């Protein structure tokens, strides 16, 4: 089976960076972040603030009364924080990289292998598990796993350990993409 | 003395943009490539992440040794072992099922993947479920298993930073060695053209 991509209207697809080079680059970006800010990179700090903001838009009374989201709404707009801007940066960086690499495609990825209906469910359920889990651990693969491990934090290695074990086991039980 | 403790939008945008740029170029916007790590046919996730951890940890350690950074100058996550273990398990399961982790879902969405947007909707829903259930019971579980003596291996158990970094460097060589061995025995890493074409494991497994 060939994977020739229609050449019309698309930039040529460039290969991904070799893993070692990509890892060194990622490590240097992480180090730069620590030097500039005193903390590492993250993601769910922003989605949690997005949840707090959405809560304020839809049900302000319930959101301010909520023990978890309430405190985030006290200092004004929950979205105005370093981590929200950082995730905006991730979006810009990914868009530029995908465009320059000829890898920008509007698609419903995974639909070809498991079907569109099932792919909607797996993406939604996967996100739900991940969103809940990241709140329990107070961090995700980037914020706790990657950044925490760079500071030699014990919690990060525990997180990465169960992350890989459960990923391996669950991927044998469920085909998500 | 470092760090600068900059909390402004410019440093956030710069660090974030570089982060997103590297992640997309690593292939981490593709759910198929990401989950191939758990099928053991593509070890890019472990290789890239582990290399980054060793590079950043070495850089931070060198800055401490050179006296450019205080020992407790950067944020270290609290050693809540039960919360970290449960969270890691759920994020790992979510990764296997949904094809992304929270950060890579942003990369997937901005390389054009609509399924990544669905994943992000799930992320926010999961946050609401957590906030709805949040209370004394969850707080008690999350507070369990804290290492009282410290958050890092050196603070908690006296393991020197250089020794831990050296062990990680050896483990990194092993990850590349055994990872590449697994990749040779299976269909191998998902290439960029395959990832862009949205190739699923069923499509690519027959390509020996």
GROMACS .gro file of C-alpha atoms in nm:
model
  385
    1UNK     CA    1   0.000   0.000   0.000
    2UNK     CA    2   0.139   0.338  -0.089
    3UNK     CA    3   0.100   0.662   0.096
    4UNK     CA    4   0.148   0.904  -0.187
    5UNK     CA    5  -0.014   1.229  -0.084
    6UNK     CA    6  -0.182   1.431  -0.358
    7UNK     CA    7   0.081   1.680  -0.462
    8UNK     CA    8  -0.159   1.947  -0.582
    9UNK     CA    9  -0.204   2.227  -0.333
   10UNK     CA   10   0.019   2.075  -0.067
   11UNK     CA   11   0.377   2.147   0.025
   12UNK     CA   12   0.596   1.836   0.011
   13UNK     CA   13   0.576   1.634   0.333
   14UNK     CA   14   0.902   1.665   0.523
   15UNK     CA   15   1.010   1.381   0.753
   16UNK     CA   16   0.991   1.414   1.131
   17UNK     CA   17   1.309   1.503   1.315
   18UNK     CA   18   1.518   1.205   1.434
   19UNK     CA   19   1.420   1.124   1.796
   20UNK     CA   20   1.758   1.208   1.951
   21UNK     CA   21   1.780   1.550   1.783
   22UNK     CA   22   1.416   1.621   1.873
   23UNK     CA   23   1.483   1.517   2.234
   24UNK     CA   24   1.787   1.744   2.266
   25UNK     CA   25   1.584   2.034   2.121
   26UNK     CA   26   1.295   1.963   2.360
   27UNK     CA   27   1.537   1.945   2.654
   28UNK     CA   28   1.691   2.282   2.564
   29UNK     CA   29   1.344   2.443   2.533
   30UNK     CA   30   1.254   2.301   2.873
   31UNK     CA   31   1.581   2.429   3.022
   32UNK     CA   32   1.519   2.775   2.873
   33UNK     CA   33   1.172   2.775   3.031
   34UNK     CA   34   1.318   2.692   3.373
   35UNK     CA   35   1.581   2.966   3.340
   36UNK     CA   36   1.325   3.228   3.234
   37UNK     CA   37   1.041   3.141   3.471
   38UNK     CA   38   1.158   2.908   3.749
   39UNK     CA   39   0.913   2.638   3.639
   40UNK     CA   40   0.868   2.404   3.345
   41UNK     CA   41   0.622   2.360   3.058
   42UNK     CA   42   0.262   2.243   3.095
   43UNK     CA   43  -0.080   2.202   2.941
   44UNK     CA   44  -0.363   2.117   3.180
   45UNK     CA   45  -0.308   2.432   3.382
   46UNK     CA   46  -0.465   2.602   3.081
   47UNK     CA   47  -0.750   2.354   3.024
   48UNK     CA   48  -0.841   2.380   3.394
   49UNK     CA   49  -0.857   2.758   3.362
   50UNK     CA   50  -1.060   2.718   3.046
   51UNK     CA   51  -1.304   2.504   3.246
   52UNK     CA   52  -1.321   2.773   3.518
   53UNK     CA   53  -1.382   3.041   3.255
   54UNK     CA   54  -1.655   2.835   3.081
   55UNK     CA   55  -1.811   2.771   3.420
   56UNK     CA   56  -1.825   3.145   3.489
   57UNK     CA   57  -1.989   3.206   3.151
   58UNK     CA   58  -2.256   2.935   3.194
   59UNK     CA   59  -2.313   2.901   3.570
   60UNK     CA   60  -2.125   3.172   3.763
   61UNK     CA   61  -2.286   3.104   4.102
   62UNK     CA   62  -2.211   2.732   4.092
   63UNK     CA   63  -1.857   2.792   3.968
   64UNK     CA   64  -1.759   3.045   4.236
   65UNK     CA   65  -1.915   2.816   4.498
   66UNK     CA   66  -1.716   2.515   4.368
   67UNK     CA   67  -1.433   2.421   4.601
   68UNK     CA   68  -1.193   2.346   4.316
   69UNK     CA   69  -1.275   2.598   4.041
   70UNK     CA   70  -1.393   2.879   4.272
   71UNK     CA   71  -1.050   2.994   4.392
   72UNK     CA   72  -0.933   3.020   4.028
   73UNK     CA   73  -1.203   3.279   3.951
   74UNK     CA   74  -1.117   3.511   4.241
   75UNK     CA   75  -0.831   3.702   4.077
   76UNK     CA   76  -1.031   3.818   3.773
   77UNK     CA   77  -1.039   3.632   3.443
   78UNK     CA   78  -0.913   3.277   3.508
   79UNK     CA   79  -0.767   3.266   3.157
   80UNK     CA   80  -0.517   3.545   3.221
   81UNK     CA   81  -0.219   3.343   3.337
   82UNK     CA   82   0.127   3.240   3.215
   83UNK     CA   83   0.013   2.885   3.136
   84UNK     CA   84  -0.277   3.003   2.914
   85UNK     CA   85  -0.040   3.216   2.706
   86UNK     CA   86   0.204   2.926   2.692
   87UNK     CA   87  -0.063   2.700   2.541
   88UNK     CA   88  -0.146   2.974   2.288
   89UNK     CA   89   0.225   2.961   2.205
   90UNK     CA   90   0.210   2.581   2.163
   91UNK     CA   91  -0.075   2.625   1.915
   92UNK     CA   92   0.123   2.883   1.713
   93UNK     CA   93   0.443   2.676   1.720
   94UNK     CA   94   0.260   2.359   1.612
   95UNK     CA   95   0.079   2.543   1.333
   96UNK     CA   96   0.402   2.693   1.198
   97UNK     CA   97   0.585   2.358   1.218
   98UNK     CA   98   0.300   2.168   1.050
   99UNK     CA   99   0.280   2.429   0.772
  100UNK     CA  100   0.656   2.446   0.708
  101UNK     CA  101   0.678   2.064   0.715
  102UNK     CA  102   0.391   2.022   0.470
  103UNK     CA  103   0.202   1.830   0.737
  104UNK     CA  104  -0.095   2.061   0.787
  105UNK     CA  105  -0.410   1.863   0.692
  106UNK     CA  106  -0.767   1.911   0.806
  107UNK     CA  107  -0.872   1.559   0.890
  108UNK     CA  108  -1.051   1.340   1.141
  109UNK     CA  109  -0.749   1.130   1.230
  110UNK     CA  110  -0.817   0.771   1.332
  111UNK     CA  111  -1.148   0.756   1.145
  112UNK     CA  112  -0.987   0.546   0.874
  113UNK     CA  113  -0.881   0.274   1.115
  114UNK     CA  114  -1.169   0.256   1.365
  115UNK     CA  115  -1.452   0.446   1.192
  116UNK     CA  116  -1.575   0.801   1.252
  117UNK     CA  117  -1.837   0.717   1.514
  118UNK     CA  118  -1.601   0.510   1.726
  119UNK     CA  119  -1.327   0.770   1.686
  120UNK     CA  120  -1.553   1.044   1.829
  121UNK     CA  121  -1.616   0.824   2.133
  122UNK     CA  122  -1.251   0.725   2.187
  123UNK     CA  123  -1.127   1.084   2.153
  124UNK     CA  124  -1.393   1.211   2.396
  125UNK     CA  125  -1.348   0.930   2.652
  126UNK     CA  126  -0.968   0.954   2.626
  127UNK     CA  127  -0.985   1.327   2.691
  128UNK     CA  128  -1.220   1.276   2.983
  129UNK     CA  129  -0.994   1.018   3.152
  130UNK     CA  130  -0.693   1.238   3.087
  131UNK     CA  131  -0.860   1.557   3.215
  132UNK     CA  132  -0.977   1.386   3.533
  133UNK     CA  133  -0.642   1.213   3.589
  134UNK     CA  134  -0.440   1.529   3.539
  135UNK     CA  135  -0.645   1.701   3.813
  136UNK     CA  136  -0.585   1.413   4.056
  137UNK     CA  137  -0.209   1.428   3.992
  138UNK     CA  138  -0.209   1.811   3.967
  139UNK     CA  139  -0.027   1.782   3.635
  140UNK     CA  140  -0.007   1.596   3.304
  141UNK     CA  141   0.259   1.436   3.086
  142UNK     CA  142   0.423   1.777   3.019
  143UNK     CA  143   0.374   1.959   3.348
  144UNK     CA  144   0.435   1.674   3.591
  145UNK     CA  145   0.603   1.400   3.385
  146UNK     CA  146   0.847   1.591   3.166
  147UNK     CA  147   0.906   1.908   3.371
  148UNK     CA  148   0.894   1.733   3.710
  149UNK     CA  149   1.142   1.465   3.601
  150UNK     CA  150   1.388   1.733   3.488
  151UNK     CA  151   1.387   1.867   3.846
  152UNK     CA  152   1.441   1.507   3.969
  153UNK     CA  153   1.105   1.511   4.147
  154UNK     CA  154   0.991   1.174   4.284
  155UNK     CA  155   0.626   1.238   4.190
  156UNK     CA  156   0.720   1.275   3.821
  157UNK     CA  157   0.882   0.932   3.802
  158UNK     CA  158   0.585   0.768   3.976
  159UNK     CA  159   0.352   0.944   3.728
  160UNK     CA  160   0.559   0.835   3.424
  161UNK     CA  161   0.579   0.478   3.557
  162UNK     CA  162   0.203   0.427   3.589
  163UNK     CA  163   0.147   0.631   3.269
  164UNK     CA  164   0.347   0.382   3.063
  165UNK     CA  165   0.221   0.069   3.239
  166UNK     CA  166  -0.146   0.165   3.202
  167UNK     CA  167  -0.090   0.290   2.848
  168UNK     CA  168   0.060  -0.046   2.751
  169UNK     CA  169  -0.218  -0.247   2.918
  170UNK     CA  170  -0.510  -0.034   2.797
  171UNK     CA  171  -0.381  -0.018   2.438
  172UNK     CA  172  -0.404  -0.398   2.432
  173UNK     CA  173  -0.766  -0.390   2.545
  174UNK     CA  174  -0.899  -0.094   2.347
  175UNK     CA  175  -0.812   0.024   1.999
  176UNK     CA  176  -0.861   0.396   2.007
  177UNK     CA  177  -0.722   0.528   1.679
  178UNK     CA  178   2.152   3.454   3.943
  179UNK     CA  179   1.896   3.245   3.766
  180UNK     CA  180   1.606   3.194   3.716
  181UNK     CA  181   1.446   3.526   3.620
  182UNK     CA  182   1.099   3.432   3.753
  183UNK     CA  183   0.941   3.597   3.452
  184UNK     CA  184   0.562   3.550   3.461
  185UNK     CA  185   0.480   3.762   3.155
  186UNK     CA  186   0.295   3.674   2.837
  187UNK     CA  187   0.604   3.715   2.615
  188UNK     CA  188   0.809   3.443   2.785
  189UNK     CA  189   0.495   3.224   2.786
  190UNK     CA  190   0.439   3.271   2.412
  191UNK     CA  191   0.808   3.215   2.327
  192UNK     CA  192   0.850   2.902   2.542
  193UNK     CA  193   0.513   2.768   2.427
  194UNK     CA  194   0.582   2.831   2.058
  195UNK     CA  195   0.921   2.656   2.078
  196UNK     CA  196   0.756   2.368   2.268
  197UNK     CA  197   0.481   2.331   2.005
  198UNK     CA  198   0.731   2.363   1.720
  199UNK     CA  199   0.950   2.083   1.857
  200UNK     CA  200   0.655   1.857   1.943
  201UNK     CA  201   0.506   1.884   1.592
  202UNK     CA  202   0.843   1.821   1.430
  203UNK     CA  203   0.882   1.514   1.653
  204UNK     CA  204   0.558   1.377   1.505
  205UNK     CA  205   0.365   1.419   1.829
  206UNK     CA  206   0.061   1.576   1.665
  207UNK     CA  207  -0.026   1.237   1.517
  208UNK     CA  208  -0.238   1.011   1.743
  209UNK     CA  209  -0.133   0.712   1.536
  210UNK     CA  210   0.237   0.780   1.597
  211UNK     CA  211   0.181   0.856   1.965
  212UNK     CA  212  -0.012   0.535   2.037
  213UNK     CA  213   0.238   0.328   1.836
  214UNK     CA  214   0.464   0.372   2.142
  215UNK     CA  215   0.224   0.155   2.340
  216UNK     CA  216   0.212  -0.100   2.055
  217UNK     CA  217   0.595  -0.096   2.086
  218UNK     CA  218   0.640  -0.041   1.712
  219UNK     CA  219   0.746   0.326   1.740
  220UNK     CA  220   0.957   0.434   2.038
  221UNK     CA  221   0.973   0.805   1.951
  222UNK     CA  222   0.771   0.915   2.257
  223UNK     CA  223   1.005   0.748   2.507
  224UNK     CA  224   1.320   0.837   2.311
  225UNK     CA  225   1.234   1.206   2.274
  226UNK     CA  226   1.092   1.250   2.625
  227UNK     CA  227   1.373   1.065   2.798
  228UNK     CA  228   1.641   1.253   2.603
  229UNK     CA  229   1.474   1.585   2.691
  230UNK     CA  230   1.458   1.492   3.060
  231UNK     CA  231   1.829   1.398   3.071
  232UNK     CA  232   1.931   1.716   2.881
  233UNK     CA  233   1.721   1.950   3.100
  234UNK     CA  234   1.813   1.772   3.425
  235UNK     CA  235   2.183   1.790   3.334
  236UNK     CA  236   2.152   2.160   3.247
  237UNK     CA  237   1.979   2.243   3.575
  238UNK     CA  238   2.235   2.037   3.770
  239UNK     CA  239   2.530   2.209   3.597
  240UNK     CA  240   2.379   2.548   3.680
  241UNK     CA  241   2.349   2.446   4.045
  242UNK     CA  242   2.707   2.315   4.054
  243UNK     CA  243   2.837   2.634   3.890
  244UNK     CA  244   2.657   2.839   4.153
  245UNK     CA  245   2.428   3.002   3.897
  246UNK     CA  246   2.112   2.861   4.056
  247UNK     CA  247   2.009   2.786   4.415
  248UNK     CA  248   1.918   2.426   4.499
  249UNK     CA  249   1.551   2.512   4.558
  250UNK     CA  250   1.523   2.780   4.289
  251UNK     CA  251   1.295   2.590   4.052
  252UNK     CA  252   0.951   2.446   4.117
  253UNK     CA  253   0.952   2.076   4.210
  254UNK     CA  254   0.620   1.886   4.222
  255UNK     CA  255   0.516   1.773   4.571
  256UNK     CA  256   0.591   1.405   4.631
  257UNK     CA  257   0.228   1.291   4.657
  258UNK     CA  258   0.283   0.932   4.547
  259UNK     CA  259  -0.079   0.807   4.543
  260UNK     CA  260  -0.213   1.108   4.352
  261UNK     CA  261   0.074   1.087   4.102
  262UNK     CA  262   0.023   0.712   4.052
  263UNK     CA  263  -0.356   0.740   4.001
  264UNK     CA  264  -0.317   1.044   3.775
  265UNK     CA  265  -0.045   0.878   3.569
  266UNK     CA  266  -0.260   0.567   3.524
  267UNK     CA  267  -0.562   0.772   3.408
  268UNK     CA  268  -0.359   0.996   3.174
  269UNK     CA  269  -0.188   0.684   3.034
  270UNK     CA  270  -0.524   0.513   2.979
  271UNK     CA  271  -0.660   0.831   2.821
  272UNK     CA  272  -0.358   0.843   2.592
  273UNK     CA  273  -0.408   0.482   2.479
  274UNK     CA  274  -0.782   0.531   2.419
  275UNK     CA  275  -0.789   0.889   2.291
  276UNK     CA  276  -0.456   0.900   2.110
  277UNK     CA  277  -0.324   1.213   2.281
  278UNK     CA  278  -0.212   1.356   2.611
  279UNK     CA  279  -0.327   1.709   2.703
  280UNK     CA  280  -0.025   1.889   2.550
  281UNK     CA  281  -0.008   1.683   2.232
  282UNK     CA  282  -0.383   1.731   2.172
  283UNK     CA  283  -0.311   2.103   2.118
  284UNK     CA  284  -0.037   2.008   1.869
  285UNK     CA  285  -0.275   1.766   1.695
  286UNK     CA  286  -0.551   2.025   1.670
  287UNK     CA  287  -0.321   2.289   1.522
  288UNK     CA  288  -0.186   2.048   1.264
  289UNK     CA  289  -0.545   2.015   1.145
  290UNK     CA  290  -0.685   1.723   1.345
  291UNK     CA  291  -1.051   1.760   1.441
  292UNK     CA  292  -1.037   1.448   1.663
  293UNK     CA  293  -0.786   1.641   1.878
  294UNK     CA  294  -1.050   1.911   1.934
  295UNK     CA  295  -1.290   1.637   2.049
  296UNK     CA  296  -1.019   1.517   2.290
  297UNK     CA  297  -0.986   1.872   2.428
  298UNK     CA  298  -1.365   1.886   2.481
  299UNK     CA  299  -1.320   1.563   2.679
  300UNK     CA  300  -1.036   1.721   2.879
  301UNK     CA  301  -1.260   2.008   2.988
  302UNK     CA  302  -1.547   1.768   3.067
  303UNK     CA  303  -1.307   1.556   3.277
  304UNK     CA  304  -1.206   1.871   3.465
  305UNK     CA  305  -1.574   1.949   3.536
  306UNK     CA  306  -1.634   1.593   3.659
  307UNK     CA  307  -1.333   1.627   3.891
  308UNK     CA  308  -1.447   1.969   4.017
  309UNK     CA  309  -1.797   1.829   4.075
  310UNK     CA  310  -1.667   1.538   4.282
  311UNK     CA  311  -1.401   1.744   4.461
  312UNK     CA  312  -1.429   1.742   4.836
  313UNK     CA  313  -1.288   1.587   5.155
  314UNK     CA  314  -1.288   1.230   5.016
  315UNK     CA  315  -1.084   1.310   4.703
  316UNK     CA  316  -0.859   1.546   4.899
  317UNK     CA  317  -0.784   1.268   5.150
  318UNK     CA  318  -0.692   1.023   4.871
  319UNK     CA  319  -0.476   1.283   4.699
  320UNK     CA  320  -0.287   1.359   5.022
  321UNK     CA  321  -0.195   0.993   5.077
  322UNK     CA  322   0.158   0.857   5.038
  323UNK     CA  323   0.350   1.182   5.065
  324UNK     CA  324   0.725   1.138   5.112
  325UNK     CA  325   0.772   1.347   5.426
  326UNK     CA  326   1.148   1.396   5.395
  327UNK     CA  327   1.138   1.578   5.060
  328UNK     CA  328   1.022   1.603   4.700
  329UNK     CA  329   1.346   1.508   4.518
  330UNK     CA  330   1.551   1.189   4.541
  331UNK     CA  331   1.839   1.379   4.703
  332UNK     CA  332   1.622   1.551   4.964
  333UNK     CA  333   1.412   1.246   5.041
  334UNK     CA  334   1.668   0.966   5.036
  335UNK     CA  335   2.008   1.130   4.993
  336UNK     CA  336   2.063   0.999   4.641
  337UNK     CA  337   2.305   1.251   4.480
  338UNK     CA  338   2.172   1.435   4.175
  339UNK     CA  339   2.474   1.339   3.962
  340UNK     CA  340   2.420   0.969   4.039
  341UNK     CA  341   2.053   0.982   3.944
  342UNK     CA  342   2.136   1.167   3.621
  343UNK     CA  343   2.409   0.910   3.543
  344UNK     CA  344   2.159   0.625   3.599
  345UNK     CA  345   1.911   0.802   3.369
  346UNK     CA  346   2.180   0.847   3.103
  347UNK     CA  347   2.251   0.472   3.109
  348UNK     CA  348   1.877   0.402   3.094
  349UNK     CA  349   1.853   0.642   2.798
  350UNK     CA  350   2.112   0.439   2.604
  351UNK     CA  351   1.911   0.126   2.687
  352UNK     CA  352   1.586   0.289   2.567
  353UNK     CA  353   1.746   0.373   2.230
  354UNK     CA  354   1.905   0.029   2.199
  355UNK     CA  355   1.601  -0.184   2.290
  356UNK     CA  356   1.355   0.059   2.135
  357UNK     CA  357   1.529   0.038   1.799
  358UNK     CA  358   1.540  -0.342   1.835
  359UNK     CA  359   1.161  -0.351   1.887
  360UNK     CA  360   1.117  -0.113   1.593
  361UNK     CA  361   1.320  -0.340   1.363
  362UNK     CA  362   1.115  -0.644   1.468
  363UNK     CA  363   0.784  -0.467   1.401
  364UNK     CA  364   0.668  -0.236   1.125
  365UNK     CA  365   0.887   0.046   1.260
  366UNK     CA  366   0.825   0.415   1.333
  367UNK     CA  367   0.529   0.592   1.173
  368UNK     CA  368   0.676   0.819   0.904
  369UNK     CA  369   0.556   1.173   0.837
  370UNK     CA  370   0.373   1.087   0.512
  371UNK     CA  371   0.188   0.802   0.687
  372UNK     CA  372   0.097   1.025   0.982
  373UNK     CA  373  -0.033   1.297   0.748
  374UNK     CA  374  -0.241   1.041   0.557
  375UNK     CA  375  -0.409   0.942   0.883
  376UNK     CA  376  -0.288   0.585   0.853
  377UNK     CA  377  -0.421   0.356   1.123
  378UNK     CA  378  -0.241   0.054   1.265
  379UNK     CA  379  -0.449  -0.177   1.044
  380UNK     CA  380  -0.332   0.005   0.732
  381UNK     CA  381   0.030   0.010   0.824
  382UNK     CA  382   0.080  -0.330   0.987
  383UNK     CA  383   0.080  -0.510   0.653
  384UNK     CA  384   0.366  -0.295   0.531
  385UNK     CA  385   0.648  -0.523   0.640
   0.00000   0.00000   0.00000
